[in-house]
Coordinates of C-alpha atoms and ligand atoms in Angstrom, one line a residue:
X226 CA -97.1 -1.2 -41.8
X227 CA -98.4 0.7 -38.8
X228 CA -95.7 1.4 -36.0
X229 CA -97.7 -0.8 -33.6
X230 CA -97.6 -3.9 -35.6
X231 CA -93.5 -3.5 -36.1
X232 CA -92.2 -6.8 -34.1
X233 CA -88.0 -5.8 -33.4
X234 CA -86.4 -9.1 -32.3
X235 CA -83.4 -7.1 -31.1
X236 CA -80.1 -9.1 -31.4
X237 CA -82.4 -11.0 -34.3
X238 CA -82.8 -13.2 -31.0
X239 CA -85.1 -16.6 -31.6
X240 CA -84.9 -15.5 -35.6
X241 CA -84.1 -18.4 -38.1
X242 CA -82.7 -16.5 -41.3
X243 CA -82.1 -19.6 -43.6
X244 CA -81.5 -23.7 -43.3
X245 CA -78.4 -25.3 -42.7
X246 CA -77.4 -29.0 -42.3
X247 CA -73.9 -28.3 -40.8
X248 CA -74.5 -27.7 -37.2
X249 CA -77.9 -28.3 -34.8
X250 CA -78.1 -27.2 -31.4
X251 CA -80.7 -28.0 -29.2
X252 CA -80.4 -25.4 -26.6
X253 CA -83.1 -26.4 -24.3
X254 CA -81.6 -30.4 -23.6
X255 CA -78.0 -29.2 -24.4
X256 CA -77.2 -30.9 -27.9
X257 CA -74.4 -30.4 -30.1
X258 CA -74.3 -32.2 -33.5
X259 CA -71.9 -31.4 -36.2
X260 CA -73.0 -33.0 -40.0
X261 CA -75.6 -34.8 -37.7
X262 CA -72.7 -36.1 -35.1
X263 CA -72.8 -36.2 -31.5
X264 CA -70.0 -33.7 -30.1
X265 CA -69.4 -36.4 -27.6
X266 CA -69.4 -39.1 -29.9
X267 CA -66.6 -36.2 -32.0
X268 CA -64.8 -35.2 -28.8
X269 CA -64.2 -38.9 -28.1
X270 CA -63.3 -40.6 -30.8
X271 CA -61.7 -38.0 -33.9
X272 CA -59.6 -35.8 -34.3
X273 CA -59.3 -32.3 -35.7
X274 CA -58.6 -33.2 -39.2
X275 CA -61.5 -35.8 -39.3
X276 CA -63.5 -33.3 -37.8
X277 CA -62.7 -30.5 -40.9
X278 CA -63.4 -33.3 -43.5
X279 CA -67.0 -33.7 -42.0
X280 CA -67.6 -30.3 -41.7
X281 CA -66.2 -29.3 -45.6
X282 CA -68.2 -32.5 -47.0
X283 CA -70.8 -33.7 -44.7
X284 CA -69.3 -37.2 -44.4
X285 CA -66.6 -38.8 -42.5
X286 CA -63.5 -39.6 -44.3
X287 CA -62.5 -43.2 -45.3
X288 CA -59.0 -43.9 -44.4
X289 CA -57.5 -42.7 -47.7
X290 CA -59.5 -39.7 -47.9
X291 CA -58.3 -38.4 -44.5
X292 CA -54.9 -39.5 -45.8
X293 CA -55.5 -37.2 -48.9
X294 CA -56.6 -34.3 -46.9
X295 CA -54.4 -34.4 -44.2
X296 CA -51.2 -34.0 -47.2
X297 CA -53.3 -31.1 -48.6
X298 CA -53.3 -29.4 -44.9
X299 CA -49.3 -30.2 -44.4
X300 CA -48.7 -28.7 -47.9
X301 CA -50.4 -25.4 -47.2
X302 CA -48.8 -24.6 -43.7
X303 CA -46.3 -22.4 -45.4
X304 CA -47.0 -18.6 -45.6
X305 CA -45.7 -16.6 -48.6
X306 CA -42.4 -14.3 -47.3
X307 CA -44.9 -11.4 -48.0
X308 CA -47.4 -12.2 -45.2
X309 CA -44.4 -13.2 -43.4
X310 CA -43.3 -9.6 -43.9
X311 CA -47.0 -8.0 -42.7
X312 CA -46.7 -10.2 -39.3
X313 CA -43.0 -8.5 -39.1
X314 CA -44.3 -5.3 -39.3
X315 CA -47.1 -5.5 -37.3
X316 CA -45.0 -8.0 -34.5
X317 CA -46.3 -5.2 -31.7
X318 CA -49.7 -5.5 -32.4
X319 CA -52.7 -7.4 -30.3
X320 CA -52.4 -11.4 -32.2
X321 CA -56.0 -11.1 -32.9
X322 CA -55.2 -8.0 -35.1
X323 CA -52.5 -9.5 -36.3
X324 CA -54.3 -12.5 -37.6
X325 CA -56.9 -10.7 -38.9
X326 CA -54.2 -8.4 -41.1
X327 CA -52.6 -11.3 -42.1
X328 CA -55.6 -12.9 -43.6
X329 CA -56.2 -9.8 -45.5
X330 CA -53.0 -10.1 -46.6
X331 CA -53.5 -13.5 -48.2
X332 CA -56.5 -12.9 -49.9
X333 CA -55.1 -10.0 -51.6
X334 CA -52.3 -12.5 -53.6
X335 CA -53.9 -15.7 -53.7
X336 CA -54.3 -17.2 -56.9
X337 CA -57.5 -18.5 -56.8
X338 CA -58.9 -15.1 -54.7
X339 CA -61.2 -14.1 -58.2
X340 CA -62.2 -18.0 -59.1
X341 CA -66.1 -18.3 -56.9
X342 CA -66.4 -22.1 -57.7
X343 CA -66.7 -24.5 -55.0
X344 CA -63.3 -26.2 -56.4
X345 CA -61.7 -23.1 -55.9
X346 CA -63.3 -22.2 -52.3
X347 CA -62.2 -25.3 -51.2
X348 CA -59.0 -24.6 -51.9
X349 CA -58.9 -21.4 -50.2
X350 CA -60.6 -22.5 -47.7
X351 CA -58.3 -25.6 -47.1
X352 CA -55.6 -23.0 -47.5
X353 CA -56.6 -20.9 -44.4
X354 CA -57.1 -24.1 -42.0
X355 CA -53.4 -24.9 -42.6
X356 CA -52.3 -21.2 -42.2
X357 CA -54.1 -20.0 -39.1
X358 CA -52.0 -21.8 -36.5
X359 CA -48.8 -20.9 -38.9
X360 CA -49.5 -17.2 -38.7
X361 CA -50.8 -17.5 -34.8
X362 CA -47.2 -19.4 -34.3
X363 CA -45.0 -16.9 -35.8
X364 CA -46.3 -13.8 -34.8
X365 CA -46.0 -15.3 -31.3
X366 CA -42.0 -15.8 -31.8
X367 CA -41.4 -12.9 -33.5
X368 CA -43.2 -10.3 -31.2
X369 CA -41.0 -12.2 -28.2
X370 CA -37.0 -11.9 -31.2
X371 CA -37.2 -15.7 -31.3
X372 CA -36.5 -17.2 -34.7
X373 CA -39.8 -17.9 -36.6
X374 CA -40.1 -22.3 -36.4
X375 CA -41.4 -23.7 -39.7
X376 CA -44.3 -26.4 -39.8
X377 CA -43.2 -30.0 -39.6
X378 CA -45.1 -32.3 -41.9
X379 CA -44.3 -35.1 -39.5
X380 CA -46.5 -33.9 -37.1
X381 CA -50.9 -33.6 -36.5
X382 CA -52.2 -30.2 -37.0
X383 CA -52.3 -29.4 -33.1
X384 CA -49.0 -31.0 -32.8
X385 CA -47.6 -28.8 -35.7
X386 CA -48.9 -26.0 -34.1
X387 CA -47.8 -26.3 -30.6
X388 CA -44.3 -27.0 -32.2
X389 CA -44.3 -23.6 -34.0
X390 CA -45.2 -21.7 -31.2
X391 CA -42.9 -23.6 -28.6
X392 CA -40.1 -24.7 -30.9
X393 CA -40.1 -28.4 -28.9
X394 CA -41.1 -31.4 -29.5
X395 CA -44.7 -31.5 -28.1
X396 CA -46.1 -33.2 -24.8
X397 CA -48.8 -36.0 -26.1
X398 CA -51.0 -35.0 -23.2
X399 CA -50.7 -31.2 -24.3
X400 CA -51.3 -32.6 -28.3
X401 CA -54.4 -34.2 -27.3
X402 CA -55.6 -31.3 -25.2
X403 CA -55.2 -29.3 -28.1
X404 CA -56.7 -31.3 -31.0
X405 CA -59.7 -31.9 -28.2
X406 CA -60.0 -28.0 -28.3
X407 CA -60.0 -27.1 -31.9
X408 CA -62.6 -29.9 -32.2
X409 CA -65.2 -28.7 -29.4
X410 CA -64.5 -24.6 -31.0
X411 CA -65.0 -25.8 -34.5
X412 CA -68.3 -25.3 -35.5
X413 CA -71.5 -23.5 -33.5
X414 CA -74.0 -22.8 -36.2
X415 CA -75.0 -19.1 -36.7
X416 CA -73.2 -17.5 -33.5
X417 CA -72.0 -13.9 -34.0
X418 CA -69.2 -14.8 -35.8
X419 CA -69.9 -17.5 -38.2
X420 CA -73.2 -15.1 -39.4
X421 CA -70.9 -12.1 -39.6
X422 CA -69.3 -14.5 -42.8
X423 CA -72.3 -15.2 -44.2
X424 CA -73.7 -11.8 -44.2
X425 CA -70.5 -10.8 -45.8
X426 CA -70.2 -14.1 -48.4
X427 CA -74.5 -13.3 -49.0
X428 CA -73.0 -10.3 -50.6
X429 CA -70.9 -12.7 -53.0
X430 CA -67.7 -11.2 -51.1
X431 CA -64.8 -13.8 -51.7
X432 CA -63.6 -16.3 -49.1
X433 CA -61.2 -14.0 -47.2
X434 CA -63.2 -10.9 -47.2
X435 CA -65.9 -12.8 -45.6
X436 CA -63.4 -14.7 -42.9
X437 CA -61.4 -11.3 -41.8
X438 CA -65.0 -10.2 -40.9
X439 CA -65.7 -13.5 -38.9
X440 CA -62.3 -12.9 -36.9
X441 CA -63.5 -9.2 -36.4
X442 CA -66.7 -10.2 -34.7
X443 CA -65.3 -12.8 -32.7
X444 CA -62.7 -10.2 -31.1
X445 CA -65.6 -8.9 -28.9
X446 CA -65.9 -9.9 -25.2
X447 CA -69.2 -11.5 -25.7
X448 CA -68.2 -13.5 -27.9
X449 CA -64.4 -14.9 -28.2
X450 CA -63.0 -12.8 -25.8
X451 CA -64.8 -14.4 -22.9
X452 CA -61.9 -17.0 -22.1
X453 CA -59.3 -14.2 -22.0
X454 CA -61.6 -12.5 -19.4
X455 CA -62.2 -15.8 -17.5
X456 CA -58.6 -15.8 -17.0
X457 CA -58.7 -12.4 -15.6
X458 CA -61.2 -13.1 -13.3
X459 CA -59.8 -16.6 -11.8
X460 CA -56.1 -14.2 -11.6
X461 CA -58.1 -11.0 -9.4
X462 CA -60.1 -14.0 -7.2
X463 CA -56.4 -15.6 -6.5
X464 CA -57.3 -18.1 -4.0
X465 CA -59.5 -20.9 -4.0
X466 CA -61.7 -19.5 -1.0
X467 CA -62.1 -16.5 -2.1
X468 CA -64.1 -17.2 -4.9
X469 CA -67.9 -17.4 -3.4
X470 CA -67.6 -14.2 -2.1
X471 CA -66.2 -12.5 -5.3
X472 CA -69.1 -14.1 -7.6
X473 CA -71.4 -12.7 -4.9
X474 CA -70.1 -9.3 -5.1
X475 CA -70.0 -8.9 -9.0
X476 CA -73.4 -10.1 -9.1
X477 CA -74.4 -8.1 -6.4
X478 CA -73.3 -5.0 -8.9
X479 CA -75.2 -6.5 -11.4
X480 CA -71.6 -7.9 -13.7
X481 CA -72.0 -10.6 -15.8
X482 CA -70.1 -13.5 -15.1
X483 CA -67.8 -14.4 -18.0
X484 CA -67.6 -17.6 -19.1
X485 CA -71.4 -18.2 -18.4
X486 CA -74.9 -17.8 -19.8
X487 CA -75.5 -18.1 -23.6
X488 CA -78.1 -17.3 -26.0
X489 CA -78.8 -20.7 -27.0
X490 CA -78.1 -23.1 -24.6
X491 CA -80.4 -22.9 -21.6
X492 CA -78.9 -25.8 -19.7
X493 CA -74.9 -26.7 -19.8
X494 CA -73.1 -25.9 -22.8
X495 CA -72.4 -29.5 -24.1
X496 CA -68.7 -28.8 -24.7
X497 CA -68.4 -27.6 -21.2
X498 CA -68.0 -31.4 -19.6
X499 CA -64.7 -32.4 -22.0
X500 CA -62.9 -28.9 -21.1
X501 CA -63.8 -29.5 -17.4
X502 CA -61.9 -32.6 -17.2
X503 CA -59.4 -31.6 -19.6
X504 CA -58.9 -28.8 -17.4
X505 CA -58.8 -31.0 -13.7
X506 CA -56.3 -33.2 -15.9
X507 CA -54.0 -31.1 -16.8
X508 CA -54.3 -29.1 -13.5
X509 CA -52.7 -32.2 -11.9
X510 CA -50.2 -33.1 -14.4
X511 CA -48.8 -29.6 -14.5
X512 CA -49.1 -29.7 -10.6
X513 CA -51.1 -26.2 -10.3
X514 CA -55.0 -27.7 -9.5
X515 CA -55.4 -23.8 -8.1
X516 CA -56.6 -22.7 -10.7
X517 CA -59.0 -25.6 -11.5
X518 CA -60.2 -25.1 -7.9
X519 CA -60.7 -21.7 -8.5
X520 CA -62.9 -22.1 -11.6
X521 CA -64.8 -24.8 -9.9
X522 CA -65.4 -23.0 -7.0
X523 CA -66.9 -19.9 -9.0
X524 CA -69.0 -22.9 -11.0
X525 CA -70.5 -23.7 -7.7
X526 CA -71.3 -20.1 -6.6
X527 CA -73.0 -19.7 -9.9
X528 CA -75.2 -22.5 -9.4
X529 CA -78.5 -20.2 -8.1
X530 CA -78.3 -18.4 -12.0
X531 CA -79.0 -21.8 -13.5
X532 CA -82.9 -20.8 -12.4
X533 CA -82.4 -17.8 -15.1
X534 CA -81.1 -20.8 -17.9
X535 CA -76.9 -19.1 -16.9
X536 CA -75.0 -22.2 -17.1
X537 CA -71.0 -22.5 -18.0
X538 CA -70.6 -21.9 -21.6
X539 CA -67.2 -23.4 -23.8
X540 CA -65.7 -20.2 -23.1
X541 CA -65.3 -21.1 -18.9
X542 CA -63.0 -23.8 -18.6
X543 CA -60.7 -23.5 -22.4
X544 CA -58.8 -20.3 -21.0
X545 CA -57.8 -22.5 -18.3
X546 CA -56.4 -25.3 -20.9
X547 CA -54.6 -22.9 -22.4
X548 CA -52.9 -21.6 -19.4
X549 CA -52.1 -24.9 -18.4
X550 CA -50.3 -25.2 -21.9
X551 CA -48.4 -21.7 -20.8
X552 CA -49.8 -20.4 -23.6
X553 CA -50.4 -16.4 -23.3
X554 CA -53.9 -14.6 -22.4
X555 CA -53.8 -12.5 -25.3
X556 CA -54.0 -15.4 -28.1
X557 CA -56.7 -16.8 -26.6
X558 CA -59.2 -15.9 -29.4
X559 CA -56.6 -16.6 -32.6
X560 CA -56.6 -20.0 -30.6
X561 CA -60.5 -20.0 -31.0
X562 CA -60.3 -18.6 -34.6
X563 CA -57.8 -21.9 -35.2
X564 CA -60.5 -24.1 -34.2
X565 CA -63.3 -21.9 -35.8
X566 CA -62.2 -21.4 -39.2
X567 CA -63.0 -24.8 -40.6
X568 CA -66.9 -23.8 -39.7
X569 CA -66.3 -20.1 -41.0
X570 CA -65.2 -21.4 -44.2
X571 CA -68.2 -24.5 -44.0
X572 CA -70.8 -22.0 -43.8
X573 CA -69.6 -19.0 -46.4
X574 CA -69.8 -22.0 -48.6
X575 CA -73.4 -23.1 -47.8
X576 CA -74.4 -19.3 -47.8
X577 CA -72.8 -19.7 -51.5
X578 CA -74.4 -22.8 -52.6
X579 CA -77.8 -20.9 -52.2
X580 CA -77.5 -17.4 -51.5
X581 CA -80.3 -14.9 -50.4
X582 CA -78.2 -11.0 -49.4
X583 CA -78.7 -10.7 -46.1
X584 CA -80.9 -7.7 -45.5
X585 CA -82.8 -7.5 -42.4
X586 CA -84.7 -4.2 -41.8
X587 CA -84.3 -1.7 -38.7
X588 CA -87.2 -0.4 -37.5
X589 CA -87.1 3.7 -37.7
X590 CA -88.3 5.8 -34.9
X591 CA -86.7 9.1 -35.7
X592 CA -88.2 12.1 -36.7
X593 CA -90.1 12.2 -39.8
X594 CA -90.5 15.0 -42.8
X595 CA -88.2 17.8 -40.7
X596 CA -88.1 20.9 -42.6
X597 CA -84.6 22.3 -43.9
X598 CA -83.4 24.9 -42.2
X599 CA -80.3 27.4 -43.6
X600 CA -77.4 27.7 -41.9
X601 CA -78.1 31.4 -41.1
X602 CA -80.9 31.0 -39.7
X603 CA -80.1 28.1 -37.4
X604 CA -79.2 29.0 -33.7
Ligands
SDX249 C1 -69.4 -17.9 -27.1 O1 -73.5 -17.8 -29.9 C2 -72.5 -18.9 -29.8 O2 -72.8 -20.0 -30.2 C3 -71.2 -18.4 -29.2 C4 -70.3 -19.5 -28.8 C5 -69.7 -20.2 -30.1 O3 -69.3 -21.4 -29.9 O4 -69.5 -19.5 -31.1 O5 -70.9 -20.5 -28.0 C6 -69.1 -19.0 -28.1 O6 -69.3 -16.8 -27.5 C7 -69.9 -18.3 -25.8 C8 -70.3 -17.0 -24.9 C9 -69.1 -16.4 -24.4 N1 -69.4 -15.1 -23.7 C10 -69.4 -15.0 -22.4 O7 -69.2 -15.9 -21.6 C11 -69.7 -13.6 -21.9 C12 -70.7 -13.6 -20.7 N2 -72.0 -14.1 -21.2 C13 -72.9 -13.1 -21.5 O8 -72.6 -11.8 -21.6 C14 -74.2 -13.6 -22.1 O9 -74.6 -14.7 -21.4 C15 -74.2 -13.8 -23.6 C16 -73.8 -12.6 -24.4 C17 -73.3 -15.0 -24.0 C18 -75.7 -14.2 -24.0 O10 -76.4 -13.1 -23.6 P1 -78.0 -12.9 -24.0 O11 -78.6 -14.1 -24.6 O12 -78.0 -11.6 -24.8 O13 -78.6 -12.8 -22.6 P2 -78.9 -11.4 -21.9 O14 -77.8 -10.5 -22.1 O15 -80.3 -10.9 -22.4 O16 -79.1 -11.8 -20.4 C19 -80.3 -12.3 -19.9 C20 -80.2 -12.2 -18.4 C21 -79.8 -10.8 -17.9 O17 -80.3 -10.5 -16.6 P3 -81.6 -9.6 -16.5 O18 -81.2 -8.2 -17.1 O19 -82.7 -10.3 -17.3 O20 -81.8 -9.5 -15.0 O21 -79.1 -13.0 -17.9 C22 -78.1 -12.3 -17.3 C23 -78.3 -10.9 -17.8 O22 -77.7 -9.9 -16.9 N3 -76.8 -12.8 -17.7 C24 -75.8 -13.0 -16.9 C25 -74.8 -13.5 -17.6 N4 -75.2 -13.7 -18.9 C26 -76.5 -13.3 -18.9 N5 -75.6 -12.6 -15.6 C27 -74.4 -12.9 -15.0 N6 -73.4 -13.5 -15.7 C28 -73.5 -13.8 -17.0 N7 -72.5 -14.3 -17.7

């Protein structure tokens, strides 16, 4: 094929590379369905557990199903003292890494980490949705010499997980905030992170291999580090007022706004709405609506993008959710990963069930047939 009839669709932008029937997006009128669900419909009525069972087996759960798989999540919560031993000796470390580490860590002893049936990647993979928030939770204690808190059974997974990382009985407000998170970051079809697993699982790479390179990708700024940097940005505007003129000025320089624009969606990310009031919620309970203010403030000054399809993305108002919560900047995206992994592990298995290696080509435009030259004669 000639050079001028080479098409690069850089970013793989606008390119499907398979089928799925886990997650559709319709970017242009702002839909969200998971398994054929309406987010809103998901965000309003079920909660984080429900939400994993539709995702792992494209139907809701009956009563004694959910049952079921909500005693299979409380029994895996544990992590074995030799992970607990990698988080130790890594305490210092950014929790992103830390989680990442500690993944690799359990796939290197888990008993099933050789066995590629879909019994056995459910089980792993049901294994990782009940150890994410335990690994998030302790490394968080330990890196600040407070004694690690084991998971309650008694408690929901968000509930569980606040209690590790807080070691108090949990607000219901901040449970539901929380549950209402991990739901709207579950699942988002083949964004950077979710195809970074299945390029990785195309290869027939087991379950872990292919999840520490989803937590890799999702590190980046672009991508899952966004709500740490919108947290930065509402902390340099400081002051409700101020925020017009600071959006100005960054665009002015030609700086991207974080929190807004997205490949996809070319109207309002539909997640955005539920995080939005969550966040004006919460800013009143906890009695600090500045930083709400500030966020909507910088929403408003954006407003003039939406003519280049740059609307707020889920990434805008979640940092602010977690602050409320007092949670630290820095765990930010393992809190994303907590809420992600359950579509991670959903789509390394469909990339399984009928797997193509995922080999796209790059187009060359280097030299061609350069003679050798020896090393004495080169200058
Ligand atoms: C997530 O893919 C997913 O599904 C991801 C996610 C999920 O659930 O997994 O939805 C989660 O990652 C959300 C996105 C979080 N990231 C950010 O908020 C970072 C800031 N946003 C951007 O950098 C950007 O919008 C991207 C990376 C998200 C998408 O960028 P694209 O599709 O590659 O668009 P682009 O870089 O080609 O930008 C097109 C134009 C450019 O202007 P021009 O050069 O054409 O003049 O839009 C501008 C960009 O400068 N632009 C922005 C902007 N985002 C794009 N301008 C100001 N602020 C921004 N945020």
């Amino acid at each position: 094929m000639s050079a001028e009839q080479v098409i690069v669709n850089k970013g793989l932008e606008g390119i499907y590379f398979d089928n799925t029937s886990i997650c559709h997006i319709d970017g242009q009128r702002g839909i969200l369905l998971y398994r054929g669900y309406n987010i809103h419909d998901l965000a309003s009525n079920a909660t984080y557990e429900e939400v994993c069972y539709l995702l792992l087996y494209d139907r809701l759960p009956t009563k004694d199903e959910l049952d079921q798989f909500d005693a299979a999540l409380k029994e895996n919560r544990n992590l074995p003292s030799a992970v607990m031993d990698v988080i130790y000796a890594f305490k210092d470390g950014h929790p992103t890494d830390v989680l990442r580490t500690a993944v690799s860590a359990l796939g290197t002893i888990d008993p099933d980490v050789k066995d590629m049936s879909l019994e056995a990647n459910l089980r792993k993979g049901i294994r990782l949705i009940a150890q994410f928030p335990t690994i998030v939770a302790a490394h968080e204690r330990i890196r600040k010499g407070l004694d690690f808190t084991p998971p309650r059974e008694d408690l929901s997974h968000a509930a569980n997980f606040l209690w590790m990382l807080k070691g108090e009985e949990p607000d219901p407000d901040a449970v539901r905030a929380m549950d209402l998170d991990f739901i709207l970051h579950a699942e988002h079809s083949s964004n950077a992170s979710t195809f970074t697993a299945r390029v990785a699982a195309s290869t027939l790479a087991d379950l872990h291999s292919s999840v520490v390179a989803a937590i890799s990708a999702l590190k980046g700024p672009l991508h899952g580090g966004a709500a740490e940097a919108v947290m930065e940005m509402v902390e340099a505007i400081g002051e409700p007022e101020r925020a017009e003129g600071w959006v100005q000025e960054q665009l002015a320089a030609k700086k991207r706004i974080m929190g807004f624009g997205h490949r996809v969606y070319k109207t309002e990310d539909p997640r955005a709405r539920h995080l939005r009031e969550l966040s004006k919620i919460l800013g009143e309970k906890y009695g600090e609506p500045k930083t709400f203010q500030i966020l909507q403030n910088i929403e408003k000054a954006m407003e003039p993008m939406r003519a280049k399809g740059i609307y707020v993305n889920v990434d805008f108002y979640a940092g602010s959710i977690y602050h409320y919560l007092g949670i630290p900047a820095d765990l930010y995206i393992p809190i994303f990963a907590i809420g992600r992994i359950v579509g991670w592990v959903a789509h390394i298995l469909e990339q399984y069930s009928d797997n193509r290696l995922i080999r796209p080509l790059l187009h060359y435009v280097g030299p061609m047939e350069r003679q050798w030259v020896f090393i004495e004669q080169r200058s």
